[in-house]
PDB file of C-alpha atoms and ligand atoms in Angstrom:
ATOM      1  CA  MET A 478      38.742  75.620 133.473  1.00  0.00           C
ATOM      2  CA  ILE A 479      40.530  76.558 130.112  1.00  0.00           C
ATOM      3  CA  ARG A 480      44.257  78.235 131.227  1.00  0.00           C
ATOM      4  CA  GLU A 481      46.497  80.398 128.795  1.00  0.00           C
ATOM      5  CA  ILE A 482      49.544  78.494 127.678  1.00  0.00           C
ATOM      6  CA  LEU A 483      52.547  80.591 128.065  1.00  0.00           C
ATOM      7  CA  LYS A 484      55.062  80.719 125.502  1.00  0.00           C
ATOM      8  CA  PHE A 485      58.599  80.987 125.075  1.00  0.00           C
ATOM      9  CA  PRO A 486      60.691  83.552 125.746  1.00  0.00           C
ATOM     10  CA  HIS A 487      58.124  83.408 128.614  1.00  0.00           C
ATOM     11  CA  PRO A 488      60.904  83.298 132.337  1.00  0.00           C
ATOM     12  CA  ILE A 489      58.398  81.352 134.296  1.00  0.00           C
ATOM     13  CA  LEU A 490      59.602  79.046 131.426  1.00  0.00           C
ATOM     14  CA  LYS A 491      63.369  79.084 132.516  1.00  0.00           C
ATOM     15  CA  THR A 492      62.580  78.775 136.459  1.00  0.00           C
ATOM     16  CA  PRO A 493      62.679  75.308 138.022  1.00  0.00           C
ATOM     17  CA  THR A 494      58.851  74.959 139.928  1.00  0.00           C
ATOM     18  CA  LYS A 495      58.705  74.304 143.413  1.00  0.00           C
ATOM     19  CA  LYS A 496      57.295  71.353 145.986  1.00  0.00           C
ATOM     20  CA  VAL A 497      53.405  70.978 146.495  1.00  0.00           C
ATOM     21  CA  ASP A 498      53.562  70.578 150.412  1.00  0.00           C
ATOM     22  CA  VAL A 499      49.815  69.857 150.791  1.00  0.00           C
ATOM     23  CA  ILE A 500      47.255  68.290 147.828  1.00  0.00           C
ATOM     24  CA  ASP A 501      43.927  69.617 148.751  1.00  0.00           C
ATOM     25  CA  ASP A 502      41.223  70.577 146.600  1.00  0.00           C
ATOM     26  CA  ALA A 503      42.983  73.784 145.501  1.00  0.00           C
ATOM     27  CA  VAL A 504      45.586  71.439 143.720  1.00  0.00           C
ATOM     28  CA  ARG A 505      43.042  69.169 142.649  1.00  0.00           C
ATOM     29  CA  GLY A 506      41.010  72.123 140.717  1.00  0.00           C
ATOM     30  CA  ILE A 507      44.810  72.687 138.740  1.00  0.00           C
ATOM     31  CA  ILE A 508      45.173  69.283 137.674  1.00  0.00           C
ATOM     32  CA  ARG A 509      41.574  69.162 136.452  1.00  0.00           C
ATOM     33  CA  ASP A 510      42.988  72.444 134.653  1.00  0.00           C
ATOM     34  CA  MET A 511      46.059  71.362 133.334  1.00  0.00           C
ATOM     35  CA  PHE A 512      43.933  68.285 131.873  1.00  0.00           C
ATOM     36  CA  GLU A 513      41.422  70.819 129.945  1.00  0.00           C
ATOM     37  CA  THR A 514      43.694  72.891 128.851  1.00  0.00           C
ATOM     38  CA  MET A 515      46.347  70.372 127.545  1.00  0.00           C
ATOM     39  CA  TYR A 516      43.098  68.738 125.843  1.00  0.00           C
ATOM     40  CA  HIS A 517      41.978  71.867 124.517  1.00  0.00           C
ATOM     41  CA  ALA A 518      45.757  72.388 122.871  1.00  0.00           C
ATOM     42  CA  GLU A 519      45.515  68.922 121.475  1.00  0.00           C
ATOM     43  CA  GLY A 520      48.215  67.977 123.486  1.00  0.00           C
ATOM     44  CA  VAL A 521      49.352  64.597 125.025  1.00  0.00           C
ATOM     45  CA  GLY A 522      51.678  66.472 128.677  1.00  0.00           C
ATOM     46  CA  LEU A 523      52.028  69.678 130.401  1.00  0.00           C
ATOM     47  CA  ALA A 524      54.050  71.041 132.985  1.00  0.00           C
ATOM     48  CA  ALA A 525      52.653  73.454 135.498  1.00  0.00           C
ATOM     49  CA  ASN A 526      54.065  76.652 135.196  1.00  0.00           C
ATOM     50  CA  GLN A 527      53.571  76.544 131.261  1.00  0.00           C
ATOM     51  CA  ILE A 528      49.556  78.458 132.888  1.00  0.00           C
ATOM     52  CA  GLY A 529      52.039  79.735 135.195  1.00  0.00           C
ATOM     53  CA  ILE A 530      51.728  77.871 138.359  1.00  0.00           C
ATOM     54  CA  ASP A 531      54.788  77.373 139.980  1.00  0.00           C
ATOM     55  CA  LEU A 532      54.751  73.771 141.215  1.00  0.00           C
ATOM     56  CA  ARG A 533      56.415  70.330 140.578  1.00  0.00           C
ATOM     57  CA  ILE A 534      52.645  69.441 138.860  1.00  0.00           C
ATOM     58  CA  MET A 535      52.402  67.464 135.416  1.00  0.00           C
ATOM     59  CA  VAL A 536      49.556  65.629 133.530  1.00  0.00           C
ATOM     60  CA  ILE A 537      50.265  62.811 130.878  1.00  0.00           C
ATOM     61  CA  ASP A 538      47.883  61.446 128.463  1.00  0.00           C
ATOM     62  CA  THR A 539      49.663  59.191 125.581  1.00  0.00           C
ATOM     63  CA  THR A 540      46.144  57.034 124.750  1.00  0.00           C
ATOM     64  CA  GLN A 541      46.080  58.727 121.006  1.00  0.00           C
ATOM     65  CA  LYS A 542      49.194  57.215 120.637  1.00  0.00           C
ATOM     66  CA  LYS A 543      48.108  53.285 119.931  1.00  0.00           C
ATOM     67  CA  GLU A 544      51.539  52.127 119.571  1.00  0.00           C
ATOM     68  CA  SER A 545      52.525  52.448 123.056  1.00  0.00           C
ATOM     69  CA  PRO A 546      50.788  51.643 126.313  1.00  0.00           C
ATOM     70  CA  PRO A 547      48.251  54.227 127.634  1.00  0.00           C
ATOM     71  CA  VAL A 548      49.359  56.533 130.326  1.00  0.00           C
ATOM     72  CA  LYS A 549      47.068  59.379 131.767  1.00  0.00           C
ATOM     73  CA  LEU A 550      48.012  60.669 135.060  1.00  0.00           C
ATOM     74  CA  ALA A 551      48.570  63.757 137.029  1.00  0.00           C
ATOM     75  CA  LEU A 552      52.382  63.200 138.917  1.00  0.00           C
ATOM     76  CA  ILE A 553      52.770  65.871 142.229  1.00  0.00           C
ATOM     77  CA  ASN A 554      56.485  65.899 142.793  1.00  0.00           C
ATOM     78  CA  PRO A 555      57.729  63.466 140.161  1.00  0.00           C
ATOM     79  CA  GLU A 556      61.101  62.247 140.596  1.00  0.00           C
ATOM     80  CA  MET A 557      63.354  60.012 137.832  1.00  0.00           C
ATOM     81  CA  ILE A 558      64.142  56.675 140.339  1.00  0.00           C
ATOM     82  CA  GLU A 559      65.730  55.117 137.309  1.00  0.00           C
ATOM     83  CA  LYS A 560      66.708  55.345 133.600  1.00  0.00           C
ATOM     84  CA  GLU A 561      68.139  52.918 130.700  1.00  0.00           C
ATOM     85  CA  GLY A 562      68.941  52.882 127.545  1.00  0.00           C
ATOM     86  CA  SER A 563      68.105  55.586 124.240  1.00  0.00           C
ATOM     87  CA  ILE A 564      65.568  56.876 121.687  1.00  0.00           C
ATOM     88  CA  LYS A 565      65.367  60.042 119.483  1.00  0.00           C
ATOM     89  CA  TYR A 566      62.414  61.127 118.927  1.00  0.00           C
ATOM     90  CA  LYS A 567      60.643  64.546 117.044  1.00  0.00           C
ATOM     91  CA  GLU A 568      58.936  66.550 120.051  1.00  0.00           C
ATOM     92  CA  GLY A 569      56.928  69.543 119.547  1.00  0.00           C
ATOM     93  CA  CYS A 570      55.658  71.810 122.929  1.00  0.00           C
ATOM     94  CA  LEU A 571      52.657  73.715 123.450  1.00  0.00           C
ATOM     95  CA  SER A 572      54.977  76.632 124.370  1.00  0.00           C
ATOM     96  CA  PHE A 573      56.668  76.584 121.256  1.00  0.00           C
ATOM     97  CA  PRO A 574      53.756  76.467 118.646  1.00  0.00           C
ATOM     98  CA  GLY A 575      54.372  74.826 115.624  1.00  0.00           C
ATOM     99  CA  LEU A 576      58.399  74.344 116.019  1.00  0.00           C
ATOM    100  CA  VAL A 577      59.613  70.519 116.375  1.00  0.00           C
ATOM    101  CA  VAL A 578      62.999  68.975 117.647  1.00  0.00           C
ATOM    102  CA  GLU A 579      64.655  66.031 117.522  1.00  0.00           C
ATOM    103  CA  VAL A 580      65.820  64.599 121.183  1.00  0.00           C
ATOM    104  CA  GLU A 581      67.093  62.239 122.576  1.00  0.00           C
ATOM    105  CA  ARG A 582      66.051  60.491 125.304  1.00  0.00           C
ATOM    106  CA  TYR A 583      66.696  57.954 127.834  1.00  0.00           C
ATOM    107  CA  SER A 584      63.614  54.952 126.245  1.00  0.00           C
ATOM    108  CA  LYS A 585      62.761  53.927 129.614  1.00  0.00           C
ATOM    109  CA  VAL A 586      62.513  55.488 133.300  1.00  0.00           C
ATOM    110  CA  LYS A 587      60.874  54.183 136.316  1.00  0.00           C
ATOM    111  CA  VAL A 588      59.174  57.508 138.517  1.00  0.00           C
ATOM    112  CA  LYS A 589      57.881  57.791 141.598  1.00  0.00           C
ATOM    113  CA  ALA A 590      54.936  60.811 142.461  1.00  0.00           C
ATOM    114  CA  LEU A 591      52.134  61.265 144.228  1.00  0.00           C
ATOM    115  CA  ASP A 592      49.015  61.163 142.978  1.00  0.00           C
ATOM    116  CA  GLU A 593      46.141  63.836 142.977  1.00  0.00           C
ATOM    117  CA  TYR A 594      45.635  62.034 147.027  1.00  0.00           C
ATOM    118  CA  GLY A 595      49.015  62.084 147.887  1.00  0.00           C
ATOM    119  CA  GLU A 596      49.881  59.047 147.427  1.00  0.00           C
ATOM    120  CA  GLU A 597      53.055  57.527 146.732  1.00  0.00           C
ATOM    121  CA  LYS A 598      53.216  55.458 143.853  1.00  0.00           C
ATOM    122  CA  ILE A 599      56.224  54.486 141.189  1.00  0.00           C
ATOM    123  CA  TYR A 600      55.441  54.262 137.659  1.00  0.00           C
ATOM    124  CA  THR A 601      57.725  52.406 134.609  1.00  0.00           C
ATOM    125  CA  PHE A 602      57.188  54.070 131.703  1.00  0.00           C
ATOM    126  CA  GLU A 603      58.722  53.003 127.992  1.00  0.00           C
ATOM    127  CA  GLY A 604      58.622  54.163 124.916  1.00  0.00           C
ATOM    128  CA  PHE A 605      56.617  57.477 123.887  1.00  0.00           C
ATOM    129  CA  PRO A 606      54.918  57.928 127.772  1.00  0.00           C
ATOM    130  CA  ALA A 607      58.746  58.087 129.455  1.00  0.00           C
ATOM    131  CA  ILE A 608      59.408  60.517 126.295  1.00  0.00           C
ATOM    132  CA  VAL A 609      56.733  62.637 127.726  1.00  0.00           C
ATOM    133  CA  PHE A 610      57.813  62.122 130.999  1.00  0.00           C
ATOM    134  CA  GLN A 611      60.823  63.373 130.234  1.00  0.00           C
ATOM    135  CA  HIS A 612      59.435  66.416 128.170  1.00  0.00           C
ATOM    136  CA  GLU A 613      57.053  67.626 131.114  1.00  0.00           C
ATOM    137  CA  MET A 614      60.096  66.992 133.876  1.00  0.00           C
ATOM    138  CA  ASP A 615      62.392  69.292 132.307  1.00  0.00           C
ATOM    139  CA  HIS A 616      59.556  72.366 132.567  1.00  0.00           C
ATOM    140  CA  LEU A 617      59.552  71.200 135.745  1.00  0.00           C
ATOM    141  CA  GLU A 618      63.452  71.994 136.112  1.00  0.00           C
ATOM    142  CA  GLY A 619      62.956  74.810 133.864  1.00  0.00           C
ATOM    143  CA  ILE A 620      64.487  73.541 130.985  1.00  0.00           C
ATOM    144  CA  THR A 621      62.793  73.622 127.447  1.00  0.00           C
ATOM    145  CA  PHE A 622      63.564  70.656 124.438  1.00  0.00           C
ATOM    146  CA  LEU A 623      65.690  73.857 123.223  1.00  0.00           C
ATOM    147  CA  ASP A 624      68.355  73.421 125.861  1.00  0.00           C
ATOM    148  CA  ARG A 625      68.685  69.128 125.395  1.00  0.00           C
ATOM    149  CA  VAL A 626      70.203  70.418 121.610  1.00  0.00           C
ATOM    150  CA  ASN A 627      73.185  72.594 120.366  1.00  0.00           C
ATOM    151  CA  GLY A 628      75.304  73.795 118.135  1.00  0.00           C
ATOM    152  CA  LEU A 629      73.631  74.730 114.584  1.00  0.00           C
ATOM    153  CA  LYS A 630      70.480  72.636 115.761  1.00  0.00           C
ATOM    154  CA  ARG A 631      69.636  74.766 118.126  1.00  0.00           C
ATOM    155  CA  ARG A 632      70.361  78.278 116.147  1.00  0.00           C
ATOM    156  CA  LEU A 633      67.856  76.819 113.453  1.00  0.00           C
ATOM    157  CA  ALA A 634      65.645  75.643 115.826  1.00  0.00           C
ATOM    158  CA  LEU A 635      65.689  79.021 117.551  1.00  0.00           C
ATOM    159  CA  GLU A 636      65.434  80.788 113.737  1.00  0.00           C
ATOM    160  CA  LYS A 637      62.852  78.741 113.155  1.00  0.00           C
ATOM    161  CA  TYR A 638      60.820  79.665 115.817  1.00  0.00           C
ATOM    162  CA  SER A 639      61.152  83.667 115.564  1.00  0.00           C
ATOM    163  CA  LYS A 640      59.658  83.634 111.898  1.00  0.00           C
ATOM    164  CA  LEU A 641      57.062  81.260 113.050  1.00  0.00           C
ATOM    165  CA  GLN A 642      56.395  83.773 115.689  1.00  0.00           C
ATOM    166  CA  LYS A 643      55.870  86.280 113.334  1.00  0.00           C
ATOM    167  CA  GLN A 644      53.606  84.361 111.220  1.00  0.00           C
ATOM    168  CA  ARG A 645      51.025  84.798 113.857  1.00  0.00           C
TER     169      ARG A 645
HETATM  170 NI1   NI B1221      56.041  71.133 126.576  1.00  0.00          NI
END
């Protein structure tokens, strides 16, 4: 089922999400809806709180990005256990339609998470998938990409966003 994607400044986007205790069919149903909603919106990543669900779940699909190794995953209770390097990229966000903000991230991350069957997995993401992972990880912590830029850059982005909102 395609769910509504909540837009900034919805308060749930600023609230850290809760750990998933039991991975059951309800959780797998949420994951299915998250993939469907993400594809419908032509996104490459989605965090559960973006569809109003207060749980530490994200989905990623970077297979359309040909220059990086494809990643298509649901991550439950993800943790970043190692990080290195730095990369800048102009990011978009489904909760900020039309806005692009350049953000600096780690270029390589090692991640521990549960899969949709409750099995613990370790992944290494590099380049674009690493960027998407960190963007979604921020969502799960109640942080948006706007919180990653300061001063003038942030003010201009906010102005641009309120203009875009008025056009809608
Ligand atoms: Ni986002």
